[in-house]
mmCIF file of C-alpha atoms in Angstrom:
data_model
loop_
_atom_site.group_PDB
_atom_site.id
_atom_site.type_symbol
_atom_site.label_atom_id
_atom_site.label_comp_id
_atom_site.label_asym_id
_atom_site.label_seq_id
_atom_site.Cartn_x
_atom_site.Cartn_y
_atom_site.Cartn_z
ATOM 1 C CA MET A 1 106.868 -2.026 55.793
ATOM 2 C CA LYS A 2 108.627 0.529 53.590
ATOM 3 C CA LYS A 3 107.921 4.200 54.288
ATOM 4 C CA SER A 4 106.928 4.759 50.644
ATOM 5 C CA THR A 5 104.391 1.931 50.868
ATOM 6 C CA LEU A 6 102.899 3.468 53.999
ATOM 7 C CA VAL A 7 102.565 6.827 52.237
ATOM 8 C CA VAL A 8 100.768 5.205 49.311
ATOM 9 C CA ILE A 9 98.380 3.306 51.581
ATOM 10 C CA SER A 10 97.634 6.456 53.551
ATOM 11 C CA LEU A 11 96.900 8.406 50.368
ATOM 12 C CA ILE A 12 94.666 5.689 48.998
ATOM 13 C CA SER A 13 92.730 5.475 52.234
ATOM 14 C CA SER A 14 92.133 9.221 52.261
ATOM 15 C CA LEU A 15 91.193 9.561 48.581
ATOM 16 C CA PHE A 16 87.529 8.716 48.683
ATOM 17 C CA VAL A 17 84.713 8.233 51.131
ATOM 18 C CA PHE A 18 82.025 5.800 50.177
ATOM 19 C CA SER A 19 78.511 7.060 49.730
ATOM 20 C CA CYS A 20 75.520 5.491 51.465
ATOM 21 C CA SER A 21 77.065 4.713 54.840
ATOM 22 C CA GLU A 22 79.891 7.256 54.714
ATOM 23 C CA ASN A 23 78.901 9.004 57.966
ATOM 24 C CA LYS A 24 78.349 5.771 59.864
ATOM 25 C CA VAL A 25 81.110 4.606 62.180
ATOM 26 C CA SER A 26 80.665 0.918 62.937
ATOM 27 C CA ASN A 27 82.254 -1.148 65.682
ATOM 28 C CA GLY A 28 84.501 -2.576 62.980
ATOM 29 C CA ASP A 29 85.711 0.938 62.141
ATOM 30 C CA LYS A 30 86.447 1.637 65.800
ATOM 31 C CA TYR A 31 88.535 -1.516 66.116
ATOM 32 C CA TYR A 32 90.250 -0.771 62.805
ATOM 33 C CA ASN A 33 91.127 2.772 63.896
ATOM 34 C CA ASP A 34 92.609 1.321 67.104
ATOM 35 C CA SER A 35 94.711 -1.140 65.023
ATOM 36 C CA GLN A 36 92.779 -4.086 66.485
ATOM 37 C CA PHE A 37 92.474 -5.725 63.093
ATOM 38 C CA ASP A 38 91.348 -9.198 64.190
ATOM 39 C CA GLN A 39 88.416 -7.686 66.088
ATOM 40 C CA ALA A 40 87.681 -5.370 63.177
ATOM 41 C CA ILE A 41 87.467 -8.357 60.799
ATOM 42 C CA ALA A 42 85.072 -10.144 63.164
ATOM 43 C CA GLU A 43 82.820 -7.062 63.369
ATOM 44 C CA TYR A 44 82.876 -6.449 59.605
ATOM 45 C CA SER A 45 82.089 -10.135 58.988
ATOM 46 C CA ASN A 46 79.110 -9.863 61.322
ATOM 47 C CA GLU A 47 77.873 -6.761 59.489
ATOM 48 C CA LEU A 48 78.207 -8.543 56.153
ATOM 49 C CA LYS A 49 75.866 -11.315 57.346
ATOM 50 C CA TYR A 50 73.074 -8.742 57.218
ATOM 51 C CA ALA A 51 74.364 -6.633 54.304
ATOM 52 C CA PRO A 52 76.540 -8.873 52.093
ATOM 53 C CA ASN A 53 76.707 -6.287 49.308
ATOM 54 C CA ASP A 54 77.969 -3.395 51.423
ATOM 55 C CA VAL A 55 80.966 -2.172 49.413
ATOM 56 C CA ARG A 56 82.287 -0.019 52.247
ATOM 57 C CA VAL A 57 82.328 -2.904 54.723
ATOM 58 C CA LEU A 58 83.872 -5.322 52.218
ATOM 59 C CA TYR A 59 86.573 -2.782 51.452
ATOM 60 C CA HIS A 60 87.367 -2.103 55.099
ATOM 61 C CA ARG A 61 87.470 -5.797 55.957
ATOM 62 C CA GLY A 62 89.897 -6.204 53.064
ATOM 63 C CA ARG A 63 92.060 -3.417 54.457
ATOM 64 C CA ALA A 64 92.057 -5.057 57.899
ATOM 65 C CA HIS A 65 93.143 -8.355 56.320
ATOM 66 C CA GLU A 66 95.863 -6.499 54.424
ATOM 67 C CA GLU A 67 97.162 -4.939 57.639
ATOM 68 C CA LEU A 68 97.521 -8.445 59.086
ATOM 69 C CA GLY A 69 99.311 -9.694 55.967
ATOM 70 C CA ASN A 70 96.347 -11.858 54.910
ATOM 71 C CA PHE A 71 96.757 -10.876 51.281
ATOM 72 C CA ASP A 72 94.581 -13.629 49.791
ATOM 73 C CA GLU A 73 91.651 -12.662 52.018
ATOM 74 C CA ALA A 74 92.236 -8.965 51.322
ATOM 75 C CA GLU A 75 92.242 -9.590 47.582
ATOM 76 C CA SER A 76 89.027 -11.604 47.845
ATOM 77 C CA ASP A 77 87.253 -8.772 49.674
ATOM 78 C CA PHE A 78 88.549 -6.111 47.283
ATOM 79 C CA GLU A 79 87.482 -8.206 44.283
ATOM 80 C CA ALA A 80 84.007 -8.682 45.776
ATOM 81 C CA ALA A 81 83.736 -4.927 46.353
ATOM 82 C CA LEU A 82 84.903 -4.264 42.799
ATOM 83 C CA ASP A 83 82.273 -6.622 41.371
ATOM 84 C CA LEU A 84 79.650 -4.477 43.099
ATOM 85 C CA ASP A 85 81.228 -1.133 42.195
ATOM 86 C CA PRO A 86 83.518 -1.542 39.122
ATOM 87 C CA ASN A 87 84.556 2.128 38.940
ATOM 88 C CA ASN A 88 85.481 2.577 42.585
ATOM 89 C CA PHE A 89 88.877 4.300 42.587
ATOM 90 C CA GLN A 90 89.650 3.337 46.164
ATOM 91 C CA VAL A 91 89.090 -0.366 45.554
ATOM 92 C CA LEU A 92 90.976 -0.379 42.233
ATOM 93 C CA LEU A 93 93.969 1.389 43.760
ATOM 94 C CA SER A 94 93.969 -0.855 46.810
ATOM 95 C CA LEU A 95 94.105 -3.879 44.505
ATOM 96 C CA ALA A 96 96.933 -2.244 42.552
ATOM 97 C CA ASN A 97 98.828 -1.538 45.777
ATOM 98 C CA LEU A 98 98.255 -5.068 47.077
ATOM 99 C CA HIS A 99 99.629 -6.624 43.893
ATOM 100 C CA HIS A 100 102.582 -4.218 43.946
ATOM 101 C CA LYS A 101 103.475 -5.340 47.464
ATOM 102 C CA GLU A 102 103.402 -8.930 46.229
ATOM 103 C CA LYS A 103 105.676 -7.923 43.308
ATOM 104 C CA ASN A 104 102.951 -8.836 40.826
ATOM 105 C CA TYR A 105 103.570 -5.747 38.736
ATOM 106 C CA THR A 106 101.474 -6.876 35.766
ATOM 107 C CA ASN A 107 98.322 -6.984 37.905
ATOM 108 C CA ALA A 108 99.348 -3.780 39.685
ATOM 109 C CA LEU A 109 99.485 -2.129 36.273
ATOM 110 C CA LEU A 110 96.164 -3.655 35.243
ATOM 111 C CA PHE A 111 94.236 -2.224 38.198
ATOM 112 C CA SER A 112 96.003 1.139 38.319
ATOM 113 C CA ASN A 113 95.472 1.565 34.580
ATOM 114 C CA ARG A 114 91.759 0.811 34.987
ATOM 115 C CA ALA A 115 91.586 3.499 37.658
ATOM 116 C CA ALA A 116 93.571 5.979 35.542
ATOM 117 C CA GLU A 117 91.211 5.554 32.578
ATOM 118 C CA ILE A 118 88.119 6.535 34.567
ATOM 119 C CA PRO A 119 87.125 10.194 33.940
ATOM 120 C CA GLY A 120 88.195 12.359 36.863
ATOM 121 C CA ALA A 121 90.792 9.857 38.016
ATOM 122 C CA PRO A 122 93.003 11.125 40.871
ATOM 123 C CA ALA A 123 96.737 11.679 40.515
ATOM 124 C CA MET A 124 97.334 8.562 42.619
ATOM 125 C CA ALA A 125 96.036 6.391 39.764
ATOM 126 C CA SER A 126 98.689 7.724 37.365
ATOM 127 C CA PHE A 127 101.337 7.454 40.071
ATOM 128 C CA MET A 128 100.577 3.811 40.774
ATOM 129 C CA LYS A 129 100.496 3.084 37.050
ATOM 130 C CA ALA A 130 103.932 4.727 36.755
ATOM 131 C CA ARG A 131 105.275 2.775 39.711
ATOM 132 C CA ALA A 132 104.263 -0.554 38.138
ATOM 133 C CA LEU A 133 105.702 0.449 34.748
ATOM 134 C CA HIS A 134 108.909 1.558 36.497
ATOM 135 C CA GLN A 135 109.299 -1.889 38.096
ATOM 136 C CA MET A 136 108.608 -3.568 34.760
ATOM 137 C CA GLY A 137 111.418 -1.594 33.086
ATOM 138 C CA LYS A 138 109.082 0.375 30.809
ATOM 139 C CA THR A 139 110.993 3.614 31.332
ATOM 140 C CA ASP A 140 109.386 5.922 28.778
ATOM 141 C CA ASP A 141 105.847 4.957 29.752
ATOM 142 C CA ALA A 142 106.715 5.279 33.449
ATOM 143 C CA LEU A 143 108.110 8.783 32.922
ATOM 144 C CA LYS A 144 104.922 9.820 31.134
ATOM 145 C CA ALA A 145 102.731 8.417 33.895
ATOM 146 C CA TYR A 146 104.778 10.071 36.679
ATOM 147 C CA SER A 147 104.573 13.356 34.770
ATOM 148 C CA ASN A 148 100.819 12.953 34.385
ATOM 149 C CA ALA A 149 100.460 12.398 38.134
ATOM 150 C CA ILE A 150 102.420 15.614 38.735
ATOM 151 C CA THR A 151 100.285 17.501 36.203
ATOM 152 C CA LEU A 152 97.198 16.419 38.137
ATOM 153 C CA ASP A 153 98.745 17.266 41.517
ATOM 154 C CA LYS A 154 101.629 19.755 41.609
ATOM 155 C CA ASP A 155 102.220 18.959 45.301
ATOM 156 C CA PHE A 156 102.722 15.197 44.823
ATOM 157 C CA GLY A 157 106.092 14.847 46.540
ATOM 158 C CA GLN A 158 106.360 11.091 46.089
ATOM 159 C CA ALA A 159 105.781 11.383 42.329
ATOM 160 C CA TYR A 160 108.656 13.885 41.984
ATOM 161 C CA TYR A 161 110.865 11.618 44.109
ATOM 162 C CA ASN A 162 110.114 8.454 42.150
ATOM 163 C CA ARG A 163 110.495 10.256 38.826
ATOM 164 C CA GLY A 164 113.853 11.510 40.081
ATOM 165 C CA LEU A 165 114.980 7.957 40.848
ATOM 166 C CA LEU A 166 113.894 6.871 37.380
ATOM 167 C CA LYS A 167 115.857 9.738 35.813
ATOM 168 C CA ILE A 168 118.955 8.690 37.781
ATOM 169 C CA GLY A 169 118.568 5.258 36.218
ATOM 170 C CA ILE A 170 118.611 6.735 32.697
ATOM 171 C CA LYS A 171 121.530 9.078 33.524
ATOM 172 C CA ASN A 172 119.436 12.276 33.436
ATOM 173 C CA VAL A 173 121.071 13.612 36.604
ATOM 174 C CA LYS A 174 120.090 17.245 36.039
ATOM 175 C CA GLY A 175 116.421 16.339 35.661
ATOM 176 C CA ALA A 176 116.611 14.010 38.647
ATOM 177 C CA CYS A 177 118.102 16.727 40.840
ATOM 178 C CA GLU A 178 115.295 19.110 39.884
ATOM 179 C CA ASP A 179 112.768 16.464 40.907
ATOM 180 C CA PHE A 180 114.562 15.708 44.195
ATOM 181 C CA GLN A 181 114.659 19.414 44.968
ATOM 182 C CA LEU A 182 110.922 19.805 44.336
ATOM 183 C CA SER A 183 110.179 16.681 46.350
ATOM 184 C CA SER A 184 112.371 17.913 49.189
ATOM 185 C CA ALA A 185 110.548 21.266 49.202
ATOM 186 C CA LEU A 186 107.338 19.268 49.666
ATOM 187 C CA GLU A 187 109.020 17.450 52.591
ATOM 188 C CA TYR A 188 108.768 13.980 51.077
ATOM 189 C CA PRO A 189 110.854 11.513 53.169
ATOM 190 C CA GLY A 190 114.211 10.691 51.601
ATOM 191 C CA ALA A 191 114.156 13.450 48.979
ATOM 192 C CA ALA A 192 116.686 15.697 50.736
ATOM 193 C CA GLU A 193 119.019 12.724 51.198
ATOM 194 C CA ALA A 194 118.688 11.783 47.527
ATOM 195 C CA PHE A 195 119.517 15.344 46.518
ATOM 196 C CA LYS A 196 122.666 15.299 48.680
ATOM 197 C CA LYS A 197 123.685 11.892 47.308
ATOM 198 C CA TYR A 198 123.267 12.614 43.605
ATOM 199 C CA CYS A 199 123.426 16.378 43.239
ATOM 200 C CA LYS A 200 126.441 17.602 45.190
#
């Protein structure tokens, strides 16, 4: 899995904690945290027999499926969680990330845009919207969305890095180098190498 994808997944996972059962650590969570994803799925499935509308458990089972590459099952769980909690940033962004990994950039944009339009949306929503637009060749809109992510979070190293790559593509080398430098200062992986490659 690409390093950038791992960073995105890590950021999504740490964005929000579900209410209701947020302090509860289930057996499924223990297996998940130990990277025993098959066992985690079995435990989450057992929990869902007794609480089929538990958004947290549905989400975490989806994440366990995603870790195993079971993208259809992951999508099904995320969609079920979203039906129960339509404005859940974590679920929306996980769906966006899942579709991005499958190169379905239209759906990635759909879910990230939904997240970005919710009042109080995190910087990650704008970033993932920008990333989908970037892949779709919508350069101006992608630049705006990357810039919005940076406005919301001045320490978003990956947003500076990706915006820098986009600027390289449109021959704005000076702007790209500024972004790579800022990203490098924030210790984002690959930023220092990009600066050396394009800015020396």
